[in-house]
Tab-separated table of N, CA and C in Angstrom:
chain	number	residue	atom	x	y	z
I	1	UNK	N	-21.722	11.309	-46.783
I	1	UNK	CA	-21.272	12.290	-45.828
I	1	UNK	C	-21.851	13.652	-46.209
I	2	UNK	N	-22.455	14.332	-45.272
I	2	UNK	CA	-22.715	15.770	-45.632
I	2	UNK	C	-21.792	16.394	-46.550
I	3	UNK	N	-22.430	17.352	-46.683
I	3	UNK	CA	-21.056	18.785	-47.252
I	3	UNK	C	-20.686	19.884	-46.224
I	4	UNK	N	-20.223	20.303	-46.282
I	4	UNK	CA	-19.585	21.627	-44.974
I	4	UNK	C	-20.171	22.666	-45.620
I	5	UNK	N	-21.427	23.280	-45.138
I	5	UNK	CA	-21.973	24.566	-45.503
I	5	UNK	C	-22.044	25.542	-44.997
I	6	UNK	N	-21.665	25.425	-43.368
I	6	UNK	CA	-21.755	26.519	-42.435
I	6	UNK	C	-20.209	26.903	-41.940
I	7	UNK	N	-19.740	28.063	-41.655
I	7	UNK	CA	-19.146	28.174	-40.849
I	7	UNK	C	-19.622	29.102	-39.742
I	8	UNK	N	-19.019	29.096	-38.102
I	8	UNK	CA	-19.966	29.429	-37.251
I	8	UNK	C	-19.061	29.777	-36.282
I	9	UNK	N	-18.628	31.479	-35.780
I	9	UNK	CA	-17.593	31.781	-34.940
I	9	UNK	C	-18.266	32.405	-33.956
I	10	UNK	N	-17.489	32.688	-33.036
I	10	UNK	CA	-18.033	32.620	-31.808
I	10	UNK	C	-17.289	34.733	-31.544
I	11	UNK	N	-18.425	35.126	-31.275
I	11	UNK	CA	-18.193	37.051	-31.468
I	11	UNK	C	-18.580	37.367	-29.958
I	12	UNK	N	-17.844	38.310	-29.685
I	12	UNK	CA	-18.158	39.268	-28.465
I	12	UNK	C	-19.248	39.692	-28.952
I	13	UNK	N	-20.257	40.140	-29.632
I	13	UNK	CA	-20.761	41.241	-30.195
I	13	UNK	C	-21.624	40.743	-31.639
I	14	UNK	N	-22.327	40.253	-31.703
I	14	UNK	CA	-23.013	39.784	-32.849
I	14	UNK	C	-23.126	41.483	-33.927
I	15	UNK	N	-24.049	42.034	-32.970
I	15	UNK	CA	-24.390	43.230	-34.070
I	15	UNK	C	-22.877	44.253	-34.728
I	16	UNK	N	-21.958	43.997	-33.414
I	16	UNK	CA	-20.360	45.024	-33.921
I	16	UNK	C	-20.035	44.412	-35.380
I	17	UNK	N	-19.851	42.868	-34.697
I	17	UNK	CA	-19.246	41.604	-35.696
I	17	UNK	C	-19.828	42.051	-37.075
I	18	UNK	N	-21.157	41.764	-37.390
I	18	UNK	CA	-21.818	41.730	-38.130
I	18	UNK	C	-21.811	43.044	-39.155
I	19	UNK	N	-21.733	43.954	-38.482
I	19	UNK	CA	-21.267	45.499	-38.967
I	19	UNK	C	-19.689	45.531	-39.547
I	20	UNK	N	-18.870	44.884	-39.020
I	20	UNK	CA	-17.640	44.639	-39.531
I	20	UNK	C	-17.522	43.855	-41.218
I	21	UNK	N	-18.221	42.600	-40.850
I	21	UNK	CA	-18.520	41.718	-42.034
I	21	UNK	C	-19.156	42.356	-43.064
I	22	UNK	N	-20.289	42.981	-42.491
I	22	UNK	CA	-20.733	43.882	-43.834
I	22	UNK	C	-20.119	44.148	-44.578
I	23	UNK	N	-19.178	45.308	-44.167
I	23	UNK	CA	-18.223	46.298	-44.335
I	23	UNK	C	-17.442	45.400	-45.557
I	24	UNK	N	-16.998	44.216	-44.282
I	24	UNK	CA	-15.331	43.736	-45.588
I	24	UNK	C	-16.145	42.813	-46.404
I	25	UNK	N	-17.289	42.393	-46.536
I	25	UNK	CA	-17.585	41.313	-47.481
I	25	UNK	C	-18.610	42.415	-48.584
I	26	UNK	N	-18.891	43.751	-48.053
I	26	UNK	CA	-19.390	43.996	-49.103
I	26	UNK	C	-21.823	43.698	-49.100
I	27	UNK	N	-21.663	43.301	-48.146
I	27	UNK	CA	-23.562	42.351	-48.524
I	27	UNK	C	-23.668	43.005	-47.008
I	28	UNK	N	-25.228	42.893	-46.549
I	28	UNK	CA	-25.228	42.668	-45.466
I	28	UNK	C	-25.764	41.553	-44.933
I	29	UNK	N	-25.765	40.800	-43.861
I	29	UNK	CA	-26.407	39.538	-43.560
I	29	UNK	C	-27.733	39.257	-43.779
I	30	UNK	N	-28.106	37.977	-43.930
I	30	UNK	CA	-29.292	37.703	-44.428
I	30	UNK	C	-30.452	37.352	-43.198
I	31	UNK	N	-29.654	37.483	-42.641
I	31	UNK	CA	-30.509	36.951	-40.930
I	31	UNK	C	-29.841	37.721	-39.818
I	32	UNK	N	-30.343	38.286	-38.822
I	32	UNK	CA	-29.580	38.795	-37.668
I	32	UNK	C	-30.771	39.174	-36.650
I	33	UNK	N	-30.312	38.748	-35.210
I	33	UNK	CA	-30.841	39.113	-33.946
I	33	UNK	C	-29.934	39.311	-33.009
I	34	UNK	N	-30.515	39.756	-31.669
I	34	UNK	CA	-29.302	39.807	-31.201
I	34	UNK	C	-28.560	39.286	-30.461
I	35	UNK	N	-28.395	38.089	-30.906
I	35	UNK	CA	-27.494	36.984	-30.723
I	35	UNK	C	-26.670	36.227	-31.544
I	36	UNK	N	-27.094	36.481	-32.969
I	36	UNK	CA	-26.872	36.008	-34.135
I	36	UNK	C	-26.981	36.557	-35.152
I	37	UNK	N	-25.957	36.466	-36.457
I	37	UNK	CA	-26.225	36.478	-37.614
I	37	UNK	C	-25.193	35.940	-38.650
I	38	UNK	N	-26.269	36.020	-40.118
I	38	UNK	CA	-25.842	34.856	-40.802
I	38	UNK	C	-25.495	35.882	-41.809
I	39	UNK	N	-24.226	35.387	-42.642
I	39	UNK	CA	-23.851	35.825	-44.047
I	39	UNK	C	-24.040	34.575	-45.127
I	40	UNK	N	-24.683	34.911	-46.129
I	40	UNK	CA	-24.594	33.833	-47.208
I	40	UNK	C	-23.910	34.230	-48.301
I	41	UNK	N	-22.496	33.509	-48.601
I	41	UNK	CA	-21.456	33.945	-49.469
I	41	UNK	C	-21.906	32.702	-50.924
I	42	UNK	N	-21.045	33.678	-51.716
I	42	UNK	CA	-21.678	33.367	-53.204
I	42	UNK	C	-21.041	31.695	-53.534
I	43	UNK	N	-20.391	31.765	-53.170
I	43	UNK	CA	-20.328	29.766	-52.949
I	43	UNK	C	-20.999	29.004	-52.632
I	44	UNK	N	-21.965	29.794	-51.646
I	44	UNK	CA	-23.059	29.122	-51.130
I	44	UNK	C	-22.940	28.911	-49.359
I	45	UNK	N	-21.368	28.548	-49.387
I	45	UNK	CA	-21.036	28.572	-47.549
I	45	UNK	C	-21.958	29.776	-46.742
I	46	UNK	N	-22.335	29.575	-45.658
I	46	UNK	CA	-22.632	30.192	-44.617
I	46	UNK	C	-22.486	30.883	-43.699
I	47	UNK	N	-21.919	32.126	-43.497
I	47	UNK	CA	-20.908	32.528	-41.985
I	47	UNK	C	-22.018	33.164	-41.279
I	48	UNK	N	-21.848	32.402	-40.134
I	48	UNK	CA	-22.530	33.095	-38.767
I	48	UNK	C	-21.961	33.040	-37.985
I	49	UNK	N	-22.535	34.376	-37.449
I	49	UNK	CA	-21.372	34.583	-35.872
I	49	UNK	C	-22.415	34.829	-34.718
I	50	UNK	N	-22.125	33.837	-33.899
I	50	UNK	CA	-22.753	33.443	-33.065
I	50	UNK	C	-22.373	33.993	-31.698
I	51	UNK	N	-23.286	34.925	-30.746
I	51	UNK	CA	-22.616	35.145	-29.438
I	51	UNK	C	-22.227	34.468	-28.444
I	52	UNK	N	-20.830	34.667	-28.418
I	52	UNK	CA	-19.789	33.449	-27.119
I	52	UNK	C	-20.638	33.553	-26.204
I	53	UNK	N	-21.327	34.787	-25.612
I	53	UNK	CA	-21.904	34.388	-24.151
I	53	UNK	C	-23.411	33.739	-24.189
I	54	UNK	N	-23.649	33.326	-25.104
I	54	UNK	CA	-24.911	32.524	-25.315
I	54	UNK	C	-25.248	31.590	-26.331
I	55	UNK	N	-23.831	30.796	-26.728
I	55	UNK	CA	-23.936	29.962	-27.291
I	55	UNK	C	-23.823	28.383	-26.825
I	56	UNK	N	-24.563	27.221	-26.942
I	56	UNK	CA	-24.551	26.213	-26.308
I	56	UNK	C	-24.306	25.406	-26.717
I	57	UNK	N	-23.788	24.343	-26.038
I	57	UNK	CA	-22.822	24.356	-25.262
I	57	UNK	C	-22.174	25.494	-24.835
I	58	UNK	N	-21.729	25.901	-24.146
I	58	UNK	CA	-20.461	26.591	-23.900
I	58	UNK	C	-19.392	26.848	-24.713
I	59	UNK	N	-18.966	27.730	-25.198
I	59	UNK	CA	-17.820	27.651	-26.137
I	59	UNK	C	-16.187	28.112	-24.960
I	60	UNK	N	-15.466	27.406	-25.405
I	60	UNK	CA	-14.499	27.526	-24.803
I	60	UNK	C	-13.177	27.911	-25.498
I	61	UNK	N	-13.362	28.389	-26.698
I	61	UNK	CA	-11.885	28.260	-27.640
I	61	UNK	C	-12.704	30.010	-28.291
I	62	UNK	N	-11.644	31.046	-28.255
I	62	UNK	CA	-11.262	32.417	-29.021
I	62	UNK	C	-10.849	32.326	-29.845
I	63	UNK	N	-10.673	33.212	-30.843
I	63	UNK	CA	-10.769	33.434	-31.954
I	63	UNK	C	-8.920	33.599	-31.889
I	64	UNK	N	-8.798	33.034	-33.079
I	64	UNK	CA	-7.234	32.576	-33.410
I	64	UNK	C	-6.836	31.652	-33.204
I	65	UNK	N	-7.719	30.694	-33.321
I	65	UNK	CA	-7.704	28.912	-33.276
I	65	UNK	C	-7.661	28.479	-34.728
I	66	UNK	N	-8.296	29.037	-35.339
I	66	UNK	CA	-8.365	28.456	-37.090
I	66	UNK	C	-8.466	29.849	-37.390
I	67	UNK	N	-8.972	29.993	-38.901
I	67	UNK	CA	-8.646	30.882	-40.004
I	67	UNK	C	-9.804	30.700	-41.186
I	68	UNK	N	-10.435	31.413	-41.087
I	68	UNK	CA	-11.065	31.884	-42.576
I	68	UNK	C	-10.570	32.232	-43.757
I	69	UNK	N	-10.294	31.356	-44.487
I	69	UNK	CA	-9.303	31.518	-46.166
I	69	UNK	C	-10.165	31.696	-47.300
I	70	UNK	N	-9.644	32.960	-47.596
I	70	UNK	CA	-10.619	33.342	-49.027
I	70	UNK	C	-9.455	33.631	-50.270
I	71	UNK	N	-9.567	32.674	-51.213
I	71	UNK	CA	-8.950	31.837	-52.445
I	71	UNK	C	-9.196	33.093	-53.719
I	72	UNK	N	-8.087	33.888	-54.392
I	72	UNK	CA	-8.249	34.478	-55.250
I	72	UNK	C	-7.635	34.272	-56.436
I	73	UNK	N	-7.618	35.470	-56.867
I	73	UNK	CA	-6.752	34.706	-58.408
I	73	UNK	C	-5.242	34.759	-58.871
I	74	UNK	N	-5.356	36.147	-58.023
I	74	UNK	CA	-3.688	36.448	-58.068
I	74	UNK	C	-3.238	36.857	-57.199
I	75	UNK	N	-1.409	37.436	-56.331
I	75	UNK	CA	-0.637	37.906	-56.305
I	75	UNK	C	-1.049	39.304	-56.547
I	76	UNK	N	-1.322	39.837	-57.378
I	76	UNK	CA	-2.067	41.314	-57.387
I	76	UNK	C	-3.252	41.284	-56.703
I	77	UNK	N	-4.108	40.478	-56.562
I	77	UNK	CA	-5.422	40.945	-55.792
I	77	UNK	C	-4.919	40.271	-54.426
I	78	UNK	N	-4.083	39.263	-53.877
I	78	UNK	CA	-3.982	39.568	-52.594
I	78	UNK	C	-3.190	40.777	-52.374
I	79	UNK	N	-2.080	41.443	-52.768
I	79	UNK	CA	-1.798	42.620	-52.676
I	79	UNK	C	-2.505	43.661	-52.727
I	80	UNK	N	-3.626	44.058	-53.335
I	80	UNK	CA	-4.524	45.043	-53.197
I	80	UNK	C	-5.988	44.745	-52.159
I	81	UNK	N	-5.910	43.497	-52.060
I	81	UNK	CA	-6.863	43.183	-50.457
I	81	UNK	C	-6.219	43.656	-49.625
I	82	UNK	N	-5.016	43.215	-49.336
I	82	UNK	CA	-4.148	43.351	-48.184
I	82	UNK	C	-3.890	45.764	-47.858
I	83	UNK	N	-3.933	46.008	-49.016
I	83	UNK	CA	-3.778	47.659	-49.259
I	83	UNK	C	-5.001	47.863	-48.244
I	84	UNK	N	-6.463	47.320	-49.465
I	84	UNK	CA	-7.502	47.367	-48.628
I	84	UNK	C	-7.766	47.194	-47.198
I	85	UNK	N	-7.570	46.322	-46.522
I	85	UNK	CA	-7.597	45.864	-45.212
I	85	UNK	C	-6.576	46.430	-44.423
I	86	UNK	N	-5.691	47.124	-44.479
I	86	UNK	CA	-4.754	47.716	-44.186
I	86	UNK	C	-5.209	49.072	-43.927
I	87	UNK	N	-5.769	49.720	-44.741
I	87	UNK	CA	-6.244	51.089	-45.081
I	87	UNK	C	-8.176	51.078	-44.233
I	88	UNK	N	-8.544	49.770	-43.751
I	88	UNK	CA	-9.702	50.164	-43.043
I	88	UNK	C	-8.949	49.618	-41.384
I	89	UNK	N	-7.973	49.216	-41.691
I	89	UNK	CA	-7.688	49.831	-40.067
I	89	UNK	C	-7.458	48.151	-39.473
I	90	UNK	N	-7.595	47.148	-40.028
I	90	UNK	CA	-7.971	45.516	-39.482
I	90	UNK	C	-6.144	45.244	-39.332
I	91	UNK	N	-6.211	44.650	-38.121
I	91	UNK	CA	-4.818	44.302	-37.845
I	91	UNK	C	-3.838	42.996	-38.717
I	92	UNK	N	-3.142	43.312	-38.776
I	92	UNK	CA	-2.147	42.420	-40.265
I	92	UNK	C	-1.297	41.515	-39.345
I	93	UNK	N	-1.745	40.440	-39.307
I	93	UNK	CA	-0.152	39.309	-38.590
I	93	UNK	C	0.726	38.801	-39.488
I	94	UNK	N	0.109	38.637	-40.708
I	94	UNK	CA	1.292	38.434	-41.289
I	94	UNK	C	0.820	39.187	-43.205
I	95	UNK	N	2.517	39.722	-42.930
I	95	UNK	CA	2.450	40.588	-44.567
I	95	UNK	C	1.967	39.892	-45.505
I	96	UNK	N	2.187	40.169	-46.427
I	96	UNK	CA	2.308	39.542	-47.848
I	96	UNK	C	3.467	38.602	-48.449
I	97	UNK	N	3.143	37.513	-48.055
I	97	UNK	CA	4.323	36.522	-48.515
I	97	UNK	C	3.967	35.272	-49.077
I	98	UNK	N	4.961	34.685	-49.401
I	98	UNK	CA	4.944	33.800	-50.329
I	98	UNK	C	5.447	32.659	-49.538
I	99	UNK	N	4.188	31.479	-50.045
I	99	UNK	CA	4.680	30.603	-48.572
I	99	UNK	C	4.253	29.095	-49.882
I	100	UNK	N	4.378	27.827	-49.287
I	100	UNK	CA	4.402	26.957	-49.770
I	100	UNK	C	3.259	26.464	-50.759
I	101	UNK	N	2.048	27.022	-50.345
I	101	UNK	CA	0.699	26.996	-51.203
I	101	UNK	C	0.682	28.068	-51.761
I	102	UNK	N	0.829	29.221	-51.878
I	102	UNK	CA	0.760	30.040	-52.926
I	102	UNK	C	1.452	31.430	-52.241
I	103	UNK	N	1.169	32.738	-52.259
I	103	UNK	CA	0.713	34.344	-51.971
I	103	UNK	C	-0.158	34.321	-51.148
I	104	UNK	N	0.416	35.285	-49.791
I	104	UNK	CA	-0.998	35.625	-48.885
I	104	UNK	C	-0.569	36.209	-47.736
I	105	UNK	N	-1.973	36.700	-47.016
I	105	UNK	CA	-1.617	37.497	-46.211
I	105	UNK	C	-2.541	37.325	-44.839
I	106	UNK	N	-2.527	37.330	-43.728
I	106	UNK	CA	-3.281	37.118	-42.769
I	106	UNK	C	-3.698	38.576	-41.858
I	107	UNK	N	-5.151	38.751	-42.024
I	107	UNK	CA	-5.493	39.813	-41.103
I	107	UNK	C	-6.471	39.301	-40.006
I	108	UNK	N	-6.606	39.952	-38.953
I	108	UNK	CA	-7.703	39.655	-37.871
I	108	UNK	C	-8.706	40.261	-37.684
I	109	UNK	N	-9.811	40.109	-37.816
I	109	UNK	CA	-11.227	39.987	-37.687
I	109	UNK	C	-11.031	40.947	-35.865
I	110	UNK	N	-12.232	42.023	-35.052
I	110	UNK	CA	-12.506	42.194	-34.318
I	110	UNK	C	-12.311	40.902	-33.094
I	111	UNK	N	-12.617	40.160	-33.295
I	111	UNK	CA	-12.462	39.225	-31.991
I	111	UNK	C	-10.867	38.331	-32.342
I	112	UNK	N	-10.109	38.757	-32.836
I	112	UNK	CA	-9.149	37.775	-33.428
I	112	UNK	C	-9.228	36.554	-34.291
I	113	UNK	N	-10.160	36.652	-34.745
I	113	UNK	CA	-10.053	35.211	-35.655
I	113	UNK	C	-9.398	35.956	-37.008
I	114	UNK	N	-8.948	34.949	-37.410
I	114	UNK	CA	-7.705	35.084	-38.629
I	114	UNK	C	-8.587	34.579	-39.665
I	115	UNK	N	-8.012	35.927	-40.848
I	115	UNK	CA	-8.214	36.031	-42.101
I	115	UNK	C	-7.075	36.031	-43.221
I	116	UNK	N	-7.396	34.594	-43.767
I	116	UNK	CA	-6.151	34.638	-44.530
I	116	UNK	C	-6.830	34.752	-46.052
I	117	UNK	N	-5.823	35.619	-46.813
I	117	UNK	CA	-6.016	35.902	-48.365
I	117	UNK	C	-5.298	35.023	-48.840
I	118	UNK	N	-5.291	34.438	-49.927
I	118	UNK	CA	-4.032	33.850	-50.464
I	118	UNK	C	-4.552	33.179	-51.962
I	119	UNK	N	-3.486	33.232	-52.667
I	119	UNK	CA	-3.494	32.750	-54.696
I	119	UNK	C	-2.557	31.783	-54.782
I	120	UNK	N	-3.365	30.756	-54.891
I	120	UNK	CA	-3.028	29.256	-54.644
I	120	UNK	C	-1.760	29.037	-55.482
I	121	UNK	N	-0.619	28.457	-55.506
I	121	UNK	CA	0.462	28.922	-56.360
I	121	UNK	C	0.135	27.640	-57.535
I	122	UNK	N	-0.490	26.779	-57.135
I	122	UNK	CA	-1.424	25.607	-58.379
I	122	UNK	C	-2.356	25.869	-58.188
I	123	UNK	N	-3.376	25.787	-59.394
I	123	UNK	CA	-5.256	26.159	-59.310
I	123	UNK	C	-5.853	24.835	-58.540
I	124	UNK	N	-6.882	24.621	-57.677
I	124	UNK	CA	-7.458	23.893	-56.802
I	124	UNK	C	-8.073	23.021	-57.898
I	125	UNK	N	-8.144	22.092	-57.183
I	125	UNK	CA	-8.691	20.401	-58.335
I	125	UNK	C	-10.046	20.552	-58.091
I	126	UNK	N	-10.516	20.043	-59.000
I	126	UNK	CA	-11.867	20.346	-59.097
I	126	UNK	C	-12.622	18.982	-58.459
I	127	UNK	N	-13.697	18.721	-58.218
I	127	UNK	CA	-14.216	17.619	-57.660
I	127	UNK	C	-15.472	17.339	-58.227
């Protein structure tokens, strides 16, 4: 079976999007036109955001269908992401809480897709 290397959301706005991502990931994309662009994160995964009005098939599903989860180490650094992301203005659905998998917090991305922080309350198994 493959591996899952890409992820691939669907943006009003490739170049806004992309200017956003910069911003919160810190890099800027490694590829971009204007229809597309790609982030390559240090895991190796892929994020591109692809424009809804010219992506094919047709896309039919907005953003706040799934969630982008980025895995830290603690309870203090989702609390000081969450400061962070808070303080550049990105909308918060849900605080800082403590839920059955660990600490975390959910913010939204420009087109609504959900960003969840969270410190796994057991460390992830290795494979």
């Amino acid at each position: 079976m493959p591996d899952l290397n890409f992820v691939l959301l669907y943006v009003d706005s490739p170049a806004a999007s992309a200017a956003f991502y910069a911003d919160l990931l810190g890099k800027p994309p490694v590829e971009q036109s204007p229809t597309f662009a790609l982030f390559a994160m240090e895991s190796g995964v892929m994020l591109g955001l692809w424009s809804r009005h010219t992506v094919e098939p047709a896309a039919i599903a907005s953003g706040g269908g799934a969630e982008i989860a980025f895995a830290v180490d603690s309870e203090t650094v989702v609390r000081a992401t969450h400061e962070d992301w808070s303080g550049r203005g990105l909308p918060i659905l849900q605080a800082p809480t403590a839920m059955d998998f660990g600490f975390t917090f959910v913010a939204l991305d420009p087109d609504g897709h959900r960003l969840r922080v969270f410190a796994p309350s057991a460390p992830p198994v290795a494979s």
